[in-house]
XYZ file of C-alpha atoms in Angstrom:
154
model
C -16.316 16.873 12.100
C -13.395 14.963 10.525
C -11.945 16.161 7.261
C -13.508 14.552 4.202
C -11.371 12.508 1.843
C -11.627 12.335 -1.942
C -10.054 10.094 -4.549
C -9.610 11.795 -7.946
C -9.024 9.674 -11.046
C -8.376 10.990 -14.551
C -5.750 10.049 -17.108
C -5.152 13.768 -17.763
C -2.768 15.107 -15.085
C -3.950 18.671 -15.763
C -7.556 17.809 -14.913
C -6.425 15.938 -11.807
C -4.451 19.001 -10.658
C -7.399 21.378 -11.144
C -9.854 19.095 -9.333
C -7.379 18.428 -6.532
C -6.825 22.170 -6.024
C -10.570 22.874 -5.981
C -11.243 20.155 -3.435
C -8.307 21.109 -1.204
C -8.442 24.896 -1.388
C -12.169 25.614 -1.656
C -13.647 22.642 0.183
C -10.883 21.568 2.589
C -10.758 17.943 1.405
C -7.806 15.638 1.811
C -7.204 14.452 -1.760
C -5.479 11.385 -3.125
C -5.137 11.195 -6.881
C -4.282 8.808 -9.667
C -3.787 9.128 -13.409
C -3.586 5.360 -13.821
C -6.924 3.560 -13.324
C -5.330 0.443 -11.811
C -3.464 2.541 -9.248
C -6.782 4.177 -8.381
C -8.336 0.769 -7.758
C -5.395 -0.093 -5.490
C -5.836 3.169 -3.565
C -9.548 2.515 -3.177
C -8.821 -0.769 -1.434
C -6.719 0.873 1.241
C -8.788 3.808 2.507
C -12.412 4.834 2.970
C -13.329 7.875 0.878
C -16.221 10.294 1.113
C -16.055 11.167 -2.580
C -14.847 9.586 -5.804
C -14.292 11.925 -8.761
C -13.514 10.064 -11.950
C -13.236 10.244 -15.692
C -14.923 7.553 -17.765
C -12.714 7.415 -20.842
C -9.328 6.088 -19.700
C -6.835 3.470 -20.906
C -6.671 -0.034 -19.409
C -9.853 0.307 -17.307
C -12.700 2.682 -18.068
C -14.390 4.665 -15.309
C -17.242 2.186 -14.999
C -14.791 -0.662 -14.380
C -12.966 1.433 -11.775
C -16.283 2.297 -10.116
C -17.293 -1.364 -9.998
C -14.065 -2.220 -8.189
C -14.337 0.725 -5.767
C -17.926 -0.192 -4.888
C -16.847 -3.675 -3.823
C -15.206 -2.096 -0.752
C -17.250 1.114 -0.515
C -20.763 0.531 -1.862
C -22.154 3.868 -0.679
C -19.380 6.211 -1.835
C -20.520 9.462 -3.451
C -19.498 9.591 -7.128
C -19.040 12.538 -9.443
C -18.101 11.774 -13.038
C -16.205 14.388 -15.038
C -16.218 13.407 -18.715
C -15.643 14.724 -22.193
C -17.638 11.822 -23.632
C -21.109 12.320 -22.166
C -22.993 11.063 -25.232
C -20.867 7.931 -25.623
C -21.779 6.547 -22.202
C -25.389 7.737 -21.824
C -26.894 4.264 -21.805
C -24.689 3.151 -18.912
C -25.312 6.066 -16.510
C -28.584 4.886 -14.976
C -27.085 1.568 -13.840
C -23.972 3.143 -12.325
C -25.599 5.030 -9.380
C -23.804 8.313 -10.036
C -24.409 11.372 -7.878
C -23.470 13.854 -10.583
C -22.184 13.911 -14.159
C -20.186 16.960 -15.215
C -19.088 17.534 -18.780
C -15.639 18.804 -19.691
C -14.399 21.450 -19.959
C -14.747 21.781 -16.203
C -16.581 24.807 -14.842
C -14.942 25.343 -11.443
C -17.923 27.029 -9.759
C -20.335 24.356 -11.005
C -17.979 21.596 -9.868
C -17.730 23.134 -6.386
C -21.528 23.420 -6.107
C -21.896 19.838 -7.313
C -19.559 18.523 -4.622
C -21.415 20.479 -1.946
C -24.733 19.161 -3.254
C -23.557 15.541 -3.311
C -21.516 15.470 -0.114
C -22.436 18.470 1.989
C -19.947 20.891 3.437
C -16.439 19.806 4.293
C -15.474 23.169 5.728
C -14.855 23.331 9.464
C -14.650 26.400 11.662
C -11.526 24.827 13.153
C -8.399 23.985 11.136
C -8.895 20.638 9.402
C -7.826 17.499 11.206
C -6.940 14.533 9.059
C -8.600 11.279 10.076
C -8.124 8.436 7.643
C -10.322 5.419 8.046
C -8.340 2.479 6.784
C -10.146 -0.148 4.773
C -8.300 -3.448 5.209
C -6.844 -4.397 1.868
C -5.819 -7.956 2.554
C -2.083 -7.365 2.356
C -0.568 -4.641 0.300
C 2.679 -3.592 -1.265
C 1.699 0.030 -1.243
C 4.281 2.417 -2.615
C 1.530 4.914 -3.385
C 3.940 7.837 -3.512
C 4.852 10.691 -1.274
C 1.381 12.264 -1.248
C -0.525 9.259 0.032
C -0.958 8.713 3.755
C 0.756 5.644 5.147
C -1.177 2.413 5.278
C -1.769 1.033 8.737
C -3.235 -2.433 8.845
C -5.825 -3.054 11.539
């Protein structure tokens, strides 16, 4: 089974770090992250992800706008929202096709169970092997940083 890949988006770098560590250490995910919503949209155009974890309340683009853009390339991606503004967005949840909504502050055990429930196990008996499935982006000027895998156009 190939290693699962997650994209984590939150404008709070501390939240991104916690979620990234949980996904990598507990669930053996390959994780790409962004604190800028537009960068996250750019990342979503370049690779196929198994899981999108995102905040809703962010500058420039809110989480629903990011999700709309991501779903253009990956309509069936699993989505977990982590938000401190649950009440504010209640009316929009049912139309967004979310797999799970988790309120901040983040409970690490609950988050881990939620990922397993939405996406199944990512843990292999063998050491993880990274297999990125590239989603053609139509020409890119990547520069996604040292932690992102290289883009290979097909």
